[in-house]
C-alpha atoms as one frame of an Amber mdcrd trajectory, in Angstrom:
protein
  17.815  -1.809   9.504  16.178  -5.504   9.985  15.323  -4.261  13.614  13.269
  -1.394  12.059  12.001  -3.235   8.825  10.245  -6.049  11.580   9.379  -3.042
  13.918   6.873  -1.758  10.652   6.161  -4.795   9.214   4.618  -6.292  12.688
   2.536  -3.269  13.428   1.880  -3.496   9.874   0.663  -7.214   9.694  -0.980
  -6.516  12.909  -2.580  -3.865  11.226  -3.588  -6.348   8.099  -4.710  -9.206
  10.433  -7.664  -7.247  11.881  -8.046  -5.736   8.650  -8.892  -9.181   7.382
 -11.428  -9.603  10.324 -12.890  -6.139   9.189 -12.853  -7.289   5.862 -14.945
 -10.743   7.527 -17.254  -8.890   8.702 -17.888  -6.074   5.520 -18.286  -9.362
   3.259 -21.333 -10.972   5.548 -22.759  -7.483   6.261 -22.269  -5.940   2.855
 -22.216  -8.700   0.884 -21.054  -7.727  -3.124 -24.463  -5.518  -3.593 -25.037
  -2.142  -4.311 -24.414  -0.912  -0.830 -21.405  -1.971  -0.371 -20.144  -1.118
  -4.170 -21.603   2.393  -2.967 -19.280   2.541   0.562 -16.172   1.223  -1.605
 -16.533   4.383  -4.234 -16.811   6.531  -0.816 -13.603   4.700   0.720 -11.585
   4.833  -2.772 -11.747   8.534  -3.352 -10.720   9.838   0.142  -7.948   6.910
  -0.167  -7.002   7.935  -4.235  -6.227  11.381  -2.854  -4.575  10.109   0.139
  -2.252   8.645  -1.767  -1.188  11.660  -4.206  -0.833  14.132  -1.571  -0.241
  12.219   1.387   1.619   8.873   1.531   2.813   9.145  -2.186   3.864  12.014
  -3.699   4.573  14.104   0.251   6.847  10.855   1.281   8.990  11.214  -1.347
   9.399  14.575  -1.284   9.660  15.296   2.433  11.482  13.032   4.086  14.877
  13.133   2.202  14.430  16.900   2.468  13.452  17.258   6.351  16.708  14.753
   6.543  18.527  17.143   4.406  17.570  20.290   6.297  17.946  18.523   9.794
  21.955  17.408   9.079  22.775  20.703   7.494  21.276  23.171  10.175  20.099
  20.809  12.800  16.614  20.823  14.900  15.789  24.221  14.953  15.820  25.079
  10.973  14.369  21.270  10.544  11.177  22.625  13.088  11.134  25.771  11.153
  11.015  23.514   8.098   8.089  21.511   9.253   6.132  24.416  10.382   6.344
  25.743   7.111   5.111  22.242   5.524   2.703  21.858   8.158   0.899  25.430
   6.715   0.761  24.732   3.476  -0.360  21.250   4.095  -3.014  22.338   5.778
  -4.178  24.732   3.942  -4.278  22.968   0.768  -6.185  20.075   2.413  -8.945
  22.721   3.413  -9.583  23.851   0.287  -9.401  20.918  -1.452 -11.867  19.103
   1.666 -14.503  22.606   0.992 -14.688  21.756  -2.723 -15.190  17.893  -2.898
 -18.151  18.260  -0.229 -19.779  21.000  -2.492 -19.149  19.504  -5.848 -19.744
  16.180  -4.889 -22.451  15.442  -7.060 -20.432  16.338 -10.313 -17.519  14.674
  -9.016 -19.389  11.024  -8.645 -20.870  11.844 -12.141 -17.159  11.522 -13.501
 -15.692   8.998 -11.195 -18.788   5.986 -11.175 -20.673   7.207 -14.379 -21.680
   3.717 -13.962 -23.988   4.894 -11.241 -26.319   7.470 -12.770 -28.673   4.737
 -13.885 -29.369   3.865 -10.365 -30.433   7.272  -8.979 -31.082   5.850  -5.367
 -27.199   4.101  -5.754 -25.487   6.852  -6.878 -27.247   9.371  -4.045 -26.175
   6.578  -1.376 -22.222   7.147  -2.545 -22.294  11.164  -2.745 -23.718  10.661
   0.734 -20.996   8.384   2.132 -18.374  10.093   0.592 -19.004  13.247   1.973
 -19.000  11.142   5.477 -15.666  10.029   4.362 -13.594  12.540   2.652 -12.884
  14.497   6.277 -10.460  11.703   6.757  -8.226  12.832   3.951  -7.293  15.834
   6.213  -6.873  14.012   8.939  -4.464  11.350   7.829  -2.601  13.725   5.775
  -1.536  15.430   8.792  -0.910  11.713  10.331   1.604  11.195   6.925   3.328
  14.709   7.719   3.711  13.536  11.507   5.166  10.063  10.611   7.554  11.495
   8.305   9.244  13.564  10.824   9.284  10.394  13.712  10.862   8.499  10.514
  13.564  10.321   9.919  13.835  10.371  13.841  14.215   6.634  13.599  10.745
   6.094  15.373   8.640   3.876  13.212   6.361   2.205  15.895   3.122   4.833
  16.205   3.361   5.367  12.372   2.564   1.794  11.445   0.769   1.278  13.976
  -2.063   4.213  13.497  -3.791   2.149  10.046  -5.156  -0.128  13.314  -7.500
   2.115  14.175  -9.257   2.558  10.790  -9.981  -1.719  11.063 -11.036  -1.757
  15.128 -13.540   1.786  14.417 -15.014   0.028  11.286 -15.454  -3.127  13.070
 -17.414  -1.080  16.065 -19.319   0.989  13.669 -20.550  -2.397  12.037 -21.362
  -4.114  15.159 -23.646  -1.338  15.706 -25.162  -1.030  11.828 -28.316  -1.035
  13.592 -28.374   2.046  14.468 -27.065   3.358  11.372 -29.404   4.361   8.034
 -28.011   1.423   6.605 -24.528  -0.621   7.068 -22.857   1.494   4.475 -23.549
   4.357   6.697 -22.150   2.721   9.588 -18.926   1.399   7.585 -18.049   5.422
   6.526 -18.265   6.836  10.135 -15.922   4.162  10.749 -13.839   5.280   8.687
 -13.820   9.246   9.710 -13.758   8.146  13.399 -10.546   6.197  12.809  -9.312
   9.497  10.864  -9.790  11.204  14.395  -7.586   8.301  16.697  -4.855   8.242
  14.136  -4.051  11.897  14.761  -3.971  11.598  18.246  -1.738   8.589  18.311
   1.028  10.323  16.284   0.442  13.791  17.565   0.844  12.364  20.574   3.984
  10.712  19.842   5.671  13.514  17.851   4.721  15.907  20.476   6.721  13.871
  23.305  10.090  13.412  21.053   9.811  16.171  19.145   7.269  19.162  19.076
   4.269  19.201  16.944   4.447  21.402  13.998   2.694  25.005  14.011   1.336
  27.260  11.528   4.226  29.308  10.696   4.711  32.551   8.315   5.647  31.161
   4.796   8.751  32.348   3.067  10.054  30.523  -0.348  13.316  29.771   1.190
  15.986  27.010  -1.051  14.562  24.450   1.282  11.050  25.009   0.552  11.755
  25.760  -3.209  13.639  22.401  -3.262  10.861  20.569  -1.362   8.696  21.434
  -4.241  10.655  20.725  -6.935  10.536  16.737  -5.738   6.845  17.410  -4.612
   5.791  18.650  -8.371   7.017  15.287 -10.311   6.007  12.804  -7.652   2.649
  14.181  -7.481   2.590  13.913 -10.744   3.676  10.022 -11.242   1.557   9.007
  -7.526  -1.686  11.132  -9.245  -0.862   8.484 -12.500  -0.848   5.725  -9.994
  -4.083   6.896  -8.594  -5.629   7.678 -12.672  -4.675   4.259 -12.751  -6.986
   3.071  -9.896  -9.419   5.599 -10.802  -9.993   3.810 -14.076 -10.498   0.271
 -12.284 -13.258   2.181 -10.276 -14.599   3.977 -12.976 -14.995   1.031 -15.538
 -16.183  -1.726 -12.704 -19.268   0.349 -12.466 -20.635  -0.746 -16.244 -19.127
  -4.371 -15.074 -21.822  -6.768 -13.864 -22.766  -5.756  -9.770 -20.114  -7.251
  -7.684 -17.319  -6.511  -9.732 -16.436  -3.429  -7.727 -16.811  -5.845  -4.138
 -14.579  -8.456  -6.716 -11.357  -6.270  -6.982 -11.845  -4.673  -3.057 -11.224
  -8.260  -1.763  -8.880  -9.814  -4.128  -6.968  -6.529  -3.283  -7.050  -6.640
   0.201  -5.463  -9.820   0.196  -2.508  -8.718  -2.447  -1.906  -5.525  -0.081
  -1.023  -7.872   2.437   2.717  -8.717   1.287   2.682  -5.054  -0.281   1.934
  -3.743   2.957   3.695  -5.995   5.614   7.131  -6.408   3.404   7.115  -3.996
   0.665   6.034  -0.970   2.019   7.753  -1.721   5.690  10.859  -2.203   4.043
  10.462   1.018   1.645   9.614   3.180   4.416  12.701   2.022   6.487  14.848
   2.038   3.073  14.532   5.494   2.119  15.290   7.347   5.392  18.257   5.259
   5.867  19.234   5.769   2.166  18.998   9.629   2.699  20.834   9.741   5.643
  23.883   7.743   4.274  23.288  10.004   1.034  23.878  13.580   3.077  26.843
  12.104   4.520  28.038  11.260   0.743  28.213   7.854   1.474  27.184   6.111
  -1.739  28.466   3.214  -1.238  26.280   2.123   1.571  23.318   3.236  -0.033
  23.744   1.271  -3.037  24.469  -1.582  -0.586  21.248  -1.126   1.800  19.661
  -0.987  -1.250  20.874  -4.340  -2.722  19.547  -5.981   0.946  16.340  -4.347
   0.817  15.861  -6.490  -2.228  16.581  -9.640  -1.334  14.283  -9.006   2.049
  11.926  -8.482  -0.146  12.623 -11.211  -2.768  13.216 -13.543   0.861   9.781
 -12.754   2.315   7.462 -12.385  -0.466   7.978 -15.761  -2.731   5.100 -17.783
   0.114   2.806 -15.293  -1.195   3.369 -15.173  -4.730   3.177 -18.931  -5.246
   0.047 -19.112  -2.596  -1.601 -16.284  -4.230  -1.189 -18.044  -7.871  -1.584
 -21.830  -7.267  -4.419 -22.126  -4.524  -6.161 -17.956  -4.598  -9.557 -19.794
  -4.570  -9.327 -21.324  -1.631  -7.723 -18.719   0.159 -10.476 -16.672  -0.645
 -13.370 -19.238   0.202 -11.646 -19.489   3.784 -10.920 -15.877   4.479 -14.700
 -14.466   2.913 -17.065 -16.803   1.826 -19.795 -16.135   4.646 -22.952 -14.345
   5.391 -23.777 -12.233   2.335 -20.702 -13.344   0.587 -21.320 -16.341  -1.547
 -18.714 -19.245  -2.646 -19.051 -17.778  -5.905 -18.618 -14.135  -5.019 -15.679
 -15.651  -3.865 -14.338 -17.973  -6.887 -14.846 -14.609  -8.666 -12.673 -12.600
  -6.132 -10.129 -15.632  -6.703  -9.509 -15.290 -10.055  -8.896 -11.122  -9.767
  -6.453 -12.304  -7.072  -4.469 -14.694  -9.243  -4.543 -12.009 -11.753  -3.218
  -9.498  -9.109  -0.731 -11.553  -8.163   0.982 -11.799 -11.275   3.275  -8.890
 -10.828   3.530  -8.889  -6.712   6.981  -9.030  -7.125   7.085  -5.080  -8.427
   4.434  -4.347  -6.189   6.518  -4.923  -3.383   9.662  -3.892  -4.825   8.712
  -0.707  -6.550   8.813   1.502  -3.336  12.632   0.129  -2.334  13.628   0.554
  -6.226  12.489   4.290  -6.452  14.304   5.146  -3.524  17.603   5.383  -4.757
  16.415   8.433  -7.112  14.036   9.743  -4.145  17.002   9.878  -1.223  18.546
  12.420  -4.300  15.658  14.408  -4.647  15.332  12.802  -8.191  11.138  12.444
  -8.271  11.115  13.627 -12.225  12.868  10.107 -12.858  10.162   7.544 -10.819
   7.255   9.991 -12.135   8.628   9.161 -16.420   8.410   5.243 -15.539   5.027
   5.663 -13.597   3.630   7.175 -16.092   4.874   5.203 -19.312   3.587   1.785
 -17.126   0.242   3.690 -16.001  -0.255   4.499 -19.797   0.270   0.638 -20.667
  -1.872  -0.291 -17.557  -5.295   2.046 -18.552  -4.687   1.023 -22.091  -4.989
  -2.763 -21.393  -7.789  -2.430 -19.344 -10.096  -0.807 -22.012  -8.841  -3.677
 -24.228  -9.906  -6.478 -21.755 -12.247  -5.229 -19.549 -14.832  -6.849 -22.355
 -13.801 -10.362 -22.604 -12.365 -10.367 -18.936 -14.534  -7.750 -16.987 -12.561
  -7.232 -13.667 -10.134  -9.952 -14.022  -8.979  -7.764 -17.199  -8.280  -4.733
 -15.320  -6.160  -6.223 -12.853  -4.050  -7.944 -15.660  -4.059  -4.478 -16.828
  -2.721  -3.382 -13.148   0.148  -5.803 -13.441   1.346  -5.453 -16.611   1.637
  -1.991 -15.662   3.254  -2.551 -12.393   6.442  -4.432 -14.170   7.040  -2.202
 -16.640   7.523   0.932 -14.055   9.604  -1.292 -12.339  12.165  -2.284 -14.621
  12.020   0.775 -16.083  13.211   2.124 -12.651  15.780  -0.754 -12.567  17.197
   0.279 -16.126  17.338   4.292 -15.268  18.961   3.537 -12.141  21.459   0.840
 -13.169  22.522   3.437 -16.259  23.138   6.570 -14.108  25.099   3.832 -11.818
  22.963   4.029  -8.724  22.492   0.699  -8.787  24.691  -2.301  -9.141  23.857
  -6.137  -9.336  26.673  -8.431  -8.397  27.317 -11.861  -9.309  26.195 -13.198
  -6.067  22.948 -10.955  -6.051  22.158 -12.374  -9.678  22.667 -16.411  -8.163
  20.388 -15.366  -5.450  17.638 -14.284  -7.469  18.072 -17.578  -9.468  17.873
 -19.713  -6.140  14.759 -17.612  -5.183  12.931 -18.124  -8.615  13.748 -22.536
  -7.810  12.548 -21.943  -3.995   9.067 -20.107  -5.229   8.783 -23.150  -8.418
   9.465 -25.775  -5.414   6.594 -24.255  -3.309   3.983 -23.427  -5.823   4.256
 -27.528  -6.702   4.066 -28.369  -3.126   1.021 -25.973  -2.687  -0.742 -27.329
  -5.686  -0.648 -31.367  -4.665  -1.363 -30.359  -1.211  -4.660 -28.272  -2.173
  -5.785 -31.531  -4.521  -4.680 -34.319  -1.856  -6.768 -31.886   0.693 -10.079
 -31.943  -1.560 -10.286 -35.312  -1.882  -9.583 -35.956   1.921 -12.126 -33.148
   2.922 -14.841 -33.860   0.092 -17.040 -35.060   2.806 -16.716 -32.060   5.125
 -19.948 -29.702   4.938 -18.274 -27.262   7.139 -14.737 -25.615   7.509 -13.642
 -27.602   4.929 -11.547 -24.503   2.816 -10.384 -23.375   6.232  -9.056 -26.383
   7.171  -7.067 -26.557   3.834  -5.908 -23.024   4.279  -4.142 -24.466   7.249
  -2.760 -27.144   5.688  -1.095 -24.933   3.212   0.368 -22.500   5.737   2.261
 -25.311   7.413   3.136 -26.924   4.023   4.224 -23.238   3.096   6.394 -23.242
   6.342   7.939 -26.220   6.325   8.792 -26.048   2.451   9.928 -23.002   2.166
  11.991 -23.043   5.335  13.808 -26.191   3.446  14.079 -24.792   0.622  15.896
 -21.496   1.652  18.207 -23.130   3.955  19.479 -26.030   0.952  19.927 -23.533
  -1.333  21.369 -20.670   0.534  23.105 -22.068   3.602  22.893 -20.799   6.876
  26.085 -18.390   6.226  24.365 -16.774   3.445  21.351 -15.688   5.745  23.679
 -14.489   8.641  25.431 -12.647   6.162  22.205 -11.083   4.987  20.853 -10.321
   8.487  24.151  -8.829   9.773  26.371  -8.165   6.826  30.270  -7.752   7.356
């Protein structure tokens, strides 16, 4: 399980390192001005409906039952399975691909009203989405595809494809000049990547596996109980996604730059979602559902419990970095070209905000898959929804006095509620159990993050005065200051606590 969980979160930081050096180079071409608040409308919606139907809601609903169908009637009725899937997926996508490029218009009048005072803005983002929203097909097929190599226990292509989409952006970029504008060079980028990620896991699936074909469709129990999950986890992934659509919706009355604000503060946060929570979800719940088929509860409940403190183990560095010194992470990483120190001390404070509630960001997916390897999504989908309706309600309360910063407090309130609403559900229907020694370790953990946020904040003031001279590099030096304080800290700080027993134990449990 660690073997895999490092196998996705490599590719995975790979993936966010030269998404970082795509992100360099959108914040000195793009700067926080209209054209790039016009590309990041264009890249939201494609990626807001990537995540309801794709990565989402289709997850959580396929995998435990293509792991289902494949230990109860073995590869052939699992390929017959997938063909099925693969047709409807398909044709759904179609459809829904047909109508967003023809209604277009009247969908950017409802998701940036902010833009219909700027005629000449709000044509720019109908035009880029319409570049864009082709990838939604395409990487919808590359979520069916991973699914299947998942539950095959082949994890490497599937985090490995989200590469692409940084290295074809940063190409399209570094030819802008031959582009109507950058903006229009940043959204081919995009559909271009759409095109190698299908190749790389069609290629992959078709070697170990078979790729899926279009296939007559019959309502068999398997298909009947594949929608069943699908309904309520669409349902709670297309609150998520409201949720999101709000924070792009109400940045466009914020002042310009708000929009760019959020983009990079997230982009940072998604880091630790991406490289520990999601890797260790996406490991979690195929495991979970195999050990589930073969009634084997408790192991589940027990890969569960580890899953946990991997992410509890890996994610502190970030939360204390990401509250204690976001500004000059975010001078260091973006504060160049068209991106000013101020965009950035802007970006810093929406990042602080963010991080907040990392903890259930990276948790949520590992919590909400002890009800997902069931084929429980109605029970996730209640406590998305109830923190979703807490989340849009505090951002129309703060978005006033706050502007941006407002609506990711909003996001993070949000984000803690579903999860310990998924905690309490699942700890009451006795899915879930918390020992005494899990409870100590999440006390040691909460004095290991305390111990490095202090460290982190006398090494960021001790570093300003030493580097007040410095006209240049002077934040990144700091930054790498703090990532060996962070190491060498938190390293120390683990092993006095815990011991080296306890982290054996956790690594390769008895």
């Amino acid at each position: 399980m660690l073997a895999r969980i490092f196998t996705v979160g490599g590719y995975t930081l790979l993936s966010r390192i030269t998404g970082f050096a795509r992100d360099i180079m959108l914040a000195a071409i793009l700067g926080a001005g209209p054209i790039a608040d016009a590309f990041f409308v264009a890249l939201r919606l494609p990626n807001h409906f990537r995540a309801i139907f794709a990565e989402g809601a289709f997850n959580a609903a396929f995998v435990p039952a293509y792991a289902h169908v494949s230990g109860k009637g073995g590869q052939d009725a699992a390929h017959l399975f997938a063909d099925r899937i693969f047709t409807l997926l398909f044709a759904s996508q179609v459809v829904l691909l047909v109508l967003a490029v023809v209604f277009m218009p009247q969908a950017m009048t409802i998701l940036a009203p902010g833009f219909t005072d700027d005629p000449t803005q709000r044509h720019l983002a109908i035009e880029l989405t319409r570049i864009t929203f082709p990838y939604l097909l395409l990487i919808t097929l590359v979520t069916l595809y991973g699914g299947m190599l998942n539950v095959m226990q082949r994890f490497a292509s599937a985090a490995a494809a989200s590469i692409f989409l940084n290295i074809s952006m940063m190409a399209t970029l570094a030819l802008a000049a031959f582009f109507p504008s950058a903006g229009h060079a940043a959204a081919w980028g995009v559909l271009i990547s759409g095109v190698l990620q299908y190749l790389l896991l069609a290629g992959d699936l078709q070697r170990h596996g078979g790729l899926p074909r279009f296939a007559p469709l019959r309502l068999d129990e398997d298909i009947r109980g594949f929608f069943r999950a699908l309904g309520p986890a669409t349902l709670g992934s297309m609150g998520t996604q409201v949720a999101l659509f709000a924070d792009t919706i109400i940045a466009t009355f914020l002042p310009v730059g708000a929009l760019s604000a959020l983009y990079y503060a997230d982009r940072l946060n998604q880091l630790p979602i991406g490289v520990i929570g999601i890797a260790i979800g996406t490991v979690l719940l195929p495991e979970m559902s195999r050990r589930m088929a073969a009634n084997d509860h408790v192991g589940a409940m027990g890969a569960q419990r580890r899953a946990f403190l991997f992410t509890m183990l890996f994610s502190l560095p970030f939360v204390a970095a990401f509250l204690v010194v976001p500004d000059v992470i975010m001078r260091a990483m973006f504060a160049r070209g068209a991106f000013t120190k101020a965009d950035a001390d802007i970006a810093a404070a929406t990042l602080a905000a963010y991080a907040i509630a990392l903890i259930p960001f990276v948790m949520i997916r590992s919590a909400v898959a002890t009800f997902n390897s069931r084929k429980d999504t109605t029970t996730p989908m209640i406590a998305a929804l109830t923190g979703i309706a807490v989340n849009v309600a505090l951002k129309v309360m703060l978005m006033g006095s706050l502007a941006q910063i407002g609506l990711a407090l909003g996001t993070a309130a949000g984000a803690w509620i579903n999860l310990l609403l998924v905690i309490f559900f699942a700890t009451r229907a006795g899915y879930l159990e918390f020992d005494r020694a899990f409870l100590v370790a999440l006390g040691k953990f909460v004095v290991a993050g305390i111990v490095l946020a202090a460290a982190l904040w006398a090494t960021a003031r001790y570093a300003a005065l030493q580097f007040a001279g410095m006209t240049t590099l002077r934040d990144e030096a700091t930054l790498g200051i703090l990532i060996i304080v962070t190491l060498v800290v938190y390293c120390a700080s683990i092993l006095g606590l815990f011991g080296k027993s306890w982290l054996r134990n956790l690594v390769r449990p008895r």
